Amino acid sequence: MSNSKEIQKNLRKNTTKAHEIAKMACNESETYGGALALLQLAASMIEWQRDREKPTAGEYPRDRYGREIKE
């Protein structure tokens, strides 16, 4: 039973974090599509670094082709 409770606790924690991220994306965008595009771009940045052991977004932002965008 304790394993089930721990799983539920982790699920609630992840759901809360996902909600915070979604709220940030919505605050930065004026449209539904813009918020989704922002989240998809963030996901692609994380995927680009997936060969690392710990998740990271990298040092610089990347476009959808993996090229670094330096400001």
Tab-separated table of N, CA and C in Angstrom:
chain	number	residue	atom	x	y	z
A	1	MET	N	0.806	-1.194	0.000
A	1	MET	CA	0.000	0.000	0.000
A	1	MET	C	0.853	1.264	0.000
A	2	SER	N	1.941	1.271	0.730
A	2	SER	CA	2.760	2.478	0.805
A	2	SER	C	3.343	2.830	-0.557
A	3	ASN	N	3.622	1.813	-1.380
A	3	ASN	CA	4.127	2.073	-2.716
A	3	ASN	C	3.079	2.806	-3.549
A	4	SER	N	1.831	2.429	-3.414
A	4	SER	CA	0.732	3.076	-4.126
A	4	SER	C	0.575	4.524	-3.673
A	5	LYS	N	0.702	4.755	-2.380
A	5	LYS	CA	0.599	6.119	-1.851
A	5	LYS	C	1.739	6.984	-2.370
A	6	GLU	N	2.920	6.407	-2.463
A	6	GLU	CA	4.076	7.143	-2.963
A	6	GLU	C	3.892	7.496	-4.438
A	7	ILE	N	3.349	6.566	-5.202
A	7	ILE	CA	3.081	6.821	-6.621
A	7	ILE	C	2.070	7.953	-6.764
A	8	GLN	N	1.012	7.925	-5.974
A	8	GLN	CA	-0.006	8.974	-6.017
A	8	GLN	C	0.579	10.332	-5.619
A	9	LYS	N	1.450	10.326	-4.627
A	9	LYS	CA	2.087	11.563	-4.180
A	9	LYS	C	2.948	12.145	-5.303
A	10	ASN	N	3.735	11.286	-5.978
A	10	ASN	CA	4.570	11.747	-7.090
A	10	ASN	C	3.730	12.241	-8.253
A	11	LEU	N	2.604	11.585	-8.507
A	11	LEU	CA	1.718	12.005	-9.585
A	11	LEU	C	1.146	13.387	-9.299
A	12	ARG	N	0.702	13.623	-8.066
A	12	ARG	CA	0.184	14.945	-7.691
A	12	ARG	C	1.273	16.009	-7.815
A	13	LYS	N	2.491	15.678	-7.403
A	13	LYS	CA	3.615	16.617	-7.476
A	13	LYS	C	3.907	16.974	-8.934
A	14	ASN	N	3.944	15.966	-9.812
A	14	ASN	CA	4.206	16.222	-11.235
A	14	ASN	C	3.069	16.999	-11.879
A	15	THR	N	1.840	16.709	-11.476
A	15	THR	CA	0.687	17.431	-12.015
A	15	THR	C	0.744	18.898	-11.617
A	16	THR	N	1.126	19.164	-10.389
A	16	THR	CA	1.256	20.543	-9.918
A	16	THR	C	2.337	21.286	-10.693
A	17	LYS	N	3.476	20.634	-10.924
A	17	LYS	CA	4.553	21.265	-11.688
A	17	LYS	C	4.125	21.524	-13.122
A	18	ALA	N	3.434	20.558	-13.730
A	18	ALA	CA	2.960	20.728	-15.106
A	18	ALA	C	1.975	21.893	-15.191
A	19	HIS	N	1.130	22.041	-14.187
A	19	HIS	CA	0.182	23.146	-14.166
A	19	HIS	C	0.910	24.483	-14.090
A	20	GLU	N	1.948	24.569	-13.283
A	20	GLU	CA	2.729	25.804	-13.174
A	20	GLU	C	3.385	26.153	-14.510
A	21	ILE	N	3.919	25.148	-15.189
A	21	ILE	CA	4.549	25.368	-16.494
A	21	ILE	C	3.505	25.825	-17.509
A	22	ALA	N	2.331	25.200	-17.491
A	22	ALA	CA	1.255	25.579	-18.409
A	22	ALA	C	0.806	27.022	-18.153
A	23	LYS	N	0.699	27.402	-16.882
A	23	LYS	CA	0.316	28.775	-16.557
A	23	LYS	C	1.344	29.772	-17.081
A	24	MET	N	2.630	29.449	-16.949
A	24	MET	CA	3.678	30.340	-17.457
A	24	MET	C	3.565	30.494	-18.971
A	25	ALA	N	3.328	29.387	-19.675
A	25	ALA	CA	3.203	29.437	-21.134
A	25	ALA	C	1.994	30.275	-21.539
A	26	CYS	N	0.899	30.139	-20.814
A	26	CYS	CA	-0.304	30.918	-21.120
A	26	CYS	C	-0.097	32.400	-20.831
A	27	ASN	N	0.655	32.721	-19.789
A	27	ASN	CA	0.925	34.122	-19.465
A	27	ASN	C	1.815	34.784	-20.509
A	28	GLU	N	2.659	34.011	-21.168
A	28	GLU	CA	3.582	34.543	-22.168
A	28	GLU	C	2.972	34.635	-23.560
A	29	SER	N	1.814	34.041	-23.755
A	29	SER	CA	1.210	34.002	-25.074
A	29	SER	C	-0.204	34.566	-25.036
A	30	GLU	N	-0.615	35.161	-26.150
A	30	GLU	CA	-1.958	35.723	-26.249
A	30	GLU	C	-2.972	34.711	-26.771
A	31	THR	N	-2.495	33.628	-27.389
A	31	THR	CA	-3.408	32.673	-28.012
A	31	THR	C	-3.129	31.257	-27.523
A	32	TYR	N	-4.125	30.417	-27.703
A	32	TYR	CA	-4.006	28.997	-27.383
A	32	TYR	C	-2.882	28.363	-28.199
A	33	GLY	N	-2.887	28.624	-29.498
A	33	GLY	CA	-1.852	28.065	-30.377
A	33	GLY	C	-0.460	28.539	-30.009
A	34	GLY	N	-0.348	29.795	-29.607
A	34	GLY	CA	0.946	30.324	-29.203
A	34	GLY	C	1.484	29.647	-27.954
A	35	ALA	N	0.600	29.379	-27.012
A	35	ALA	CA	1.012	28.689	-25.783
A	35	ALA	C	1.471	27.272	-26.099
A	36	LEU	N	0.724	26.573	-26.962
A	36	LEU	CA	1.122	25.219	-27.350
A	36	LEU	C	2.442	25.222	-28.112
A	37	ALA	N	2.627	26.192	-28.996
A	37	ALA	CA	3.878	26.284	-29.749
A	37	ALA	C	5.056	26.504	-28.812
A	38	LEU	N	4.862	27.330	-27.802
A	38	LEU	CA	5.916	27.586	-26.824
A	38	LEU	C	6.290	26.311	-26.079
A	39	LEU	N	5.289	25.546	-25.658
A	39	LEU	CA	5.552	24.294	-24.949
A	39	LEU	C	6.204	23.250	-25.861
A	40	GLN	N	5.793	23.203	-27.121
A	40	GLN	CA	6.401	22.260	-28.060
A	40	GLN	C	7.853	22.624	-28.332
A	41	LEU	N	8.139	23.910	-28.417
A	41	LEU	CA	9.526	24.343	-28.614
A	41	LEU	C	10.381	23.967	-27.409
A	42	ALA	N	9.833	24.149	-26.210
A	42	ALA	CA	10.566	23.753	-24.994
A	42	ALA	C	10.824	22.252	-24.994
A	43	ALA	N	9.831	21.468	-25.396
A	43	ALA	CA	9.991	20.012	-25.449
A	43	ALA	C	11.075	19.621	-26.443
A	44	SER	N	11.138	20.316	-27.580
A	44	SER	CA	12.168	19.971	-28.571
A	44	SER	C	13.558	20.321	-28.057
A	45	MET	N	13.679	21.388	-27.272
A	45	MET	CA	14.979	21.749	-26.692
A	45	MET	C	15.451	20.672	-25.715
A	46	ILE	N	14.521	20.132	-24.936
A	46	ILE	CA	14.866	19.071	-23.990
A	46	ILE	C	15.223	17.795	-24.755
A	47	GLU	N	14.460	17.471	-25.798
A	47	GLU	CA	14.747	16.278	-26.600
A	47	GLU	C	16.128	16.348	-27.237
A	48	TRP	N	16.529	17.531	-27.671
A	48	TRP	CA	17.823	17.695	-28.318
A	48	TRP	C	18.958	17.295	-27.383
A	49	GLN	N	18.747	17.433	-26.098
A	49	GLN	CA	19.763	17.124	-25.085
A	49	GLN	C	19.534	15.756	-24.450
A	50	ARG	N	18.699	14.898	-25.032
A	50	ARG	CA	18.272	13.658	-24.384
A	50	ARG	C	19.378	12.646	-24.156
A	51	ASP	N	20.531	12.795	-24.793
A	51	ASP	CA	21.614	11.836	-24.580
A	51	ASP	C	22.311	12.059	-23.238
A	52	ARG	N	21.972	13.122	-22.566
A	52	ARG	CA	22.557	13.390	-21.255
A	52	ARG	C	21.806	12.612	-20.189
A	53	GLU	N	22.470	12.350	-19.077
A	53	GLU	CA	21.829	11.580	-18.012
A	53	GLU	C	20.762	12.396	-17.287
A	54	LYS	N	21.051	13.644	-17.002
A	54	LYS	CA	20.088	14.514	-16.323
A	54	LYS	C	19.461	15.448	-17.357
A	55	PRO	N	18.139	15.640	-17.327
A	55	PRO	CA	17.494	16.515	-18.305
A	55	PRO	C	18.047	17.924	-18.237
A	56	THR	N	18.252	18.521	-19.383
A	56	THR	CA	18.732	19.889	-19.468
A	56	THR	C	18.198	20.517	-20.741
A	57	ALA	N	18.104	21.816	-20.743
A	57	ALA	CA	17.675	22.524	-21.946
A	57	ALA	C	18.886	23.027	-22.723
A	58	GLY	N	20.080	22.784	-22.227
A	58	GLY	CA	21.294	23.226	-22.905
A	58	GLY	C	21.678	24.637	-22.497
A	59	GLU	N	22.844	25.061	-22.938
A	59	GLU	CA	23.349	26.380	-22.568
A	59	GLU	C	22.659	27.486	-23.344
A	60	TYR	N	22.355	27.231	-24.625
A	60	TYR	CA	21.700	28.217	-25.471
A	60	TYR	C	20.374	27.663	-25.974
A	61	PRO	N	19.417	28.557	-26.291
A	61	PRO	CA	18.195	28.068	-26.925
A	61	PRO	C	18.510	27.492	-28.304
A	62	ARG	N	17.704	26.557	-28.766
A	62	ARG	CA	17.918	25.940	-30.071
A	62	ARG	C	16.649	26.042	-30.903
A	63	ASP	N	16.832	26.175	-32.221
A	63	ASP	CA	15.671	26.161	-33.098
A	63	ASP	C	15.241	24.717	-33.328
A	64	ARG	N	14.217	24.512	-34.121
A	64	ARG	CA	13.701	23.150	-34.281
A	64	ARG	C	14.641	22.245	-35.048
A	65	TYR	N	15.681	22.806	-35.656
A	65	TYR	CA	16.680	22.004	-36.365
A	65	TYR	C	17.908	21.717	-35.503
A	66	GLY	N	17.894	22.197	-34.275
A	66	GLY	CA	18.984	21.932	-33.357
A	66	GLY	C	20.095	22.958	-33.384
A	67	ARG	N	19.952	24.005	-34.199
A	67	ARG	CA	20.980	25.039	-34.252
A	67	ARG	C	20.840	25.975	-33.062
A	68	GLU	N	21.976	26.356	-32.491
A	68	GLU	CA	21.963	27.266	-31.344
A	68	GLU	C	21.532	28.649	-31.769
A	69	ILE	N	20.740	29.281	-30.934
A	69	ILE	CA	20.318	30.672	-31.164
A	69	ILE	C	20.987	31.498	-30.094
A	70	LYS	N	21.944	32.286	-30.508
A	70	LYS	CA	22.657	33.151	-29.555
A	70	LYS	C	22.084	34.553	-29.661
A	71	GLU	N	21.791	35.141	-28.520
A	71	GLU	CA	21.163	36.471	-28.522
A	71	GLU	C	22.193	37.559	-28.606
